[in-house]
Amino acid sequence: MFRVVDLSRLLPGPFASLCLAGMGMEVIKVEDPQGGDYLRSFPPFRQDGISAWFYALNRGKKSVALGLKNKEDRDQLIELLSTADVLLESFRPGVLKRLGLDPEELQQQFPRLVIASLTGWGQQGDLVQLPGHD
């Protein structure tokens, strides 16, 4: 079974990993311990208080809370990546590296790891630092 570690938030990344989960891959969604994915707070809410949007896009996934600015939590993420086939992230270009998770270093450490970086405006150019989720 393929293992996907999903650092993405909101809509595009979680939709992509939902499709991967639907194809039988194990998806582990990594959320910030301080509130998790922003989509958790988007109405409408189910009777159990869970955002219908969050539930729809994250069903069938495993979940773990890790603060990527925390060294111990980053170490746990590295341990997860040692068994992963795919890392999906949707940060703006350069954020992963600033968090101490340089994609080039991760690729050297885990040569079989496919790193998918999802952005609204690509990895270079005038608009790369702008958010884009449509």
Short mmCIF file of C-alpha atoms in Angstrom, two decimals:
data_model
loop_
_atom_site.label_atom_id
_atom_site.label_comp_id
_atom_site.label_asym_id
_atom_site.label_seq_id
_atom_site.Cartn_x
_atom_site.Cartn_y
_atom_site.Cartn_z
CA MET A 1 0.00 0.00 0.00
CA PHE A 2 1.23 3.48 -0.80
CA ARG A 3 1.50 5.95 2.08
CA VAL A 4 0.83 9.66 1.56
CA VAL A 5 1.74 12.27 4.18
CA ASP A 6 -0.54 15.24 3.60
CA LEU A 7 0.45 18.65 4.96
CA SER A 8 -2.10 20.52 2.85
CA ARG A 9 -5.00 22.64 4.06
CA LEU A 10 -8.31 24.03 2.86
CA LEU A 11 -9.58 22.67 -0.49
CA PRO A 12 -7.15 21.75 -3.31
CA GLY A 13 -4.67 19.61 -1.35
CA PRO A 14 -7.25 17.78 0.74
CA PHE A 15 -9.25 17.09 -2.43
CA ALA A 16 -6.14 15.66 -4.10
CA SER A 17 -5.36 13.41 -1.13
CA LEU A 18 -9.04 12.39 -0.92
CA CYS A 19 -8.72 11.12 -4.49
CA LEU A 20 -5.56 9.22 -3.51
CA ALA A 21 -7.33 7.71 -0.49
CA GLY A 22 -10.18 6.71 -2.81
CA MET A 23 -7.64 4.82 -4.92
CA GLY A 24 -6.61 2.81 -1.86
CA MET A 25 -3.63 4.78 -0.61
CA GLU A 26 -3.10 5.31 3.09
CA VAL A 27 -3.31 9.06 3.68
CA ILE A 28 -2.03 10.58 6.91
CA LYS A 29 -3.22 14.15 7.30
CA VAL A 30 -0.88 16.27 9.41
CA GLU A 31 -2.55 19.18 11.17
CA ASP A 32 -1.29 21.94 13.42
CA PRO A 33 -2.14 21.20 17.07
CA GLN A 34 -3.34 24.81 17.43
CA GLY A 35 -6.68 24.52 15.60
CA GLY A 36 -5.86 22.13 12.78
CA ASP A 37 -6.89 22.67 9.18
CA TYR A 38 -8.67 25.99 8.67
CA LEU A 39 -11.44 24.08 6.94
CA ARG A 40 -12.54 22.74 10.34
CA SER A 41 -14.12 26.14 11.07
CA PHE A 42 -16.06 26.50 7.78
CA PRO A 43 -19.85 26.10 7.99
CA PRO A 44 -22.11 24.31 7.49
CA PHE A 45 -21.56 22.05 10.46
CA ARG A 46 -22.90 18.56 10.97
CA GLN A 47 -24.92 17.77 14.11
CA ASP A 48 -21.74 16.47 15.76
CA GLY A 49 -20.08 19.88 15.26
CA ILE A 50 -17.71 18.79 12.49
CA SER A 51 -17.57 21.02 9.42
CA ALA A 52 -19.35 19.29 6.56
CA TRP A 53 -16.61 20.60 4.24
CA PHE A 54 -13.86 19.19 6.45
CA TYR A 55 -15.60 15.84 6.74
CA ALA A 56 -16.28 15.60 3.00
CA LEU A 57 -12.65 16.26 2.06
CA ASN A 58 -10.93 14.28 4.82
CA ARG A 59 -13.00 11.12 5.21
CA GLY A 60 -11.01 7.93 4.97
CA LYS A 61 -7.77 9.56 6.12
CA LYS A 62 -5.77 9.10 9.28
CA SER A 63 -4.87 12.21 11.23
CA VAL A 64 -2.03 13.38 13.43
CA ALA A 65 -1.38 16.75 15.07
CA LEU A 66 2.20 17.99 14.71
CA GLY A 67 3.53 21.52 15.14
CA LEU A 68 6.09 21.86 12.39
CA LYS A 69 7.86 24.71 14.21
CA ASN A 70 8.55 22.31 17.08
CA LYS A 71 11.70 20.19 16.70
CA GLU A 72 10.25 17.09 18.38
CA ASP A 73 7.17 17.23 16.16
CA ARG A 74 9.33 17.78 13.06
CA ASP A 75 11.34 14.71 14.08
CA GLN A 76 8.06 12.74 14.24
CA LEU A 77 7.20 13.99 10.76
CA ILE A 78 10.63 12.88 9.49
CA GLU A 79 9.93 9.44 11.00
CA LEU A 80 6.60 9.35 9.13
CA LEU A 81 8.35 10.37 5.91
CA SER A 82 10.81 7.51 6.29
CA THR A 83 7.90 5.14 5.56
CA ALA A 84 6.07 7.37 3.06
CA ASP A 85 5.88 7.28 -0.70
CA VAL A 86 4.43 10.78 -1.19
CA LEU A 87 4.60 14.10 0.64
CA LEU A 88 1.82 16.48 -0.40
CA GLU A 89 2.16 20.08 0.74
CA SER A 90 0.44 23.34 -0.13
CA PHE A 91 2.59 25.96 1.54
CA ARG A 92 3.82 28.99 -0.33
CA PRO A 93 7.22 28.44 -1.96
CA GLY A 94 10.03 28.46 0.61
CA VAL A 95 7.89 27.76 3.68
CA LEU A 96 8.80 24.08 3.92
CA LYS A 97 12.48 25.01 3.83
CA ARG A 98 12.00 27.71 6.51
CA LEU A 99 10.36 25.08 8.70
CA GLY A 100 13.53 22.99 8.48
CA LEU A 101 12.07 20.60 5.91
CA ASP A 102 14.00 21.57 2.79
CA PRO A 103 12.51 19.56 -0.11
CA GLU A 104 15.96 19.01 -1.66
CA GLU A 105 17.31 17.61 1.62
CA LEU A 106 14.21 15.44 2.07
CA GLN A 107 14.71 14.10 -1.45
CA GLN A 108 18.33 13.20 -0.64
CA GLN A 109 17.35 11.59 2.65
CA PHE A 110 14.41 9.69 1.13
CA PRO A 111 15.17 9.14 -2.59
CA ARG A 112 11.91 7.28 -3.28
CA LEU A 113 9.77 10.06 -1.77
CA VAL A 114 7.67 11.97 -4.29
CA ILE A 115 7.18 15.55 -3.11
CA ALA A 116 4.11 17.24 -4.57
CA SER A 117 3.99 20.98 -3.92
CA LEU A 118 0.60 22.44 -4.67
CA THR A 119 0.41 26.22 -5.09
CA GLY A 120 -1.98 28.63 -6.75
CA TRP A 121 0.73 30.35 -8.76
CA GLY A 122 3.60 27.90 -9.25
CA GLN A 123 7.05 27.90 -7.67
CA GLN A 124 8.51 31.05 -9.24
CA GLY A 125 7.38 34.35 -10.70
CA ASP A 126 5.76 37.55 -9.51
CA LEU A 127 2.68 35.97 -7.93
CA VAL A 128 4.20 33.04 -5.99
CA GLN A 129 3.69 34.59 -2.56
CA LEU A 130 -0.01 35.26 -3.15
CA PRO A 131 -2.53 32.75 -1.84
CA GLY A 132 -4.47 30.80 -4.42
CA HIS A 133 -6.99 28.09 -3.61
CA ASP A 134 -9.41 28.09 -6.53
#
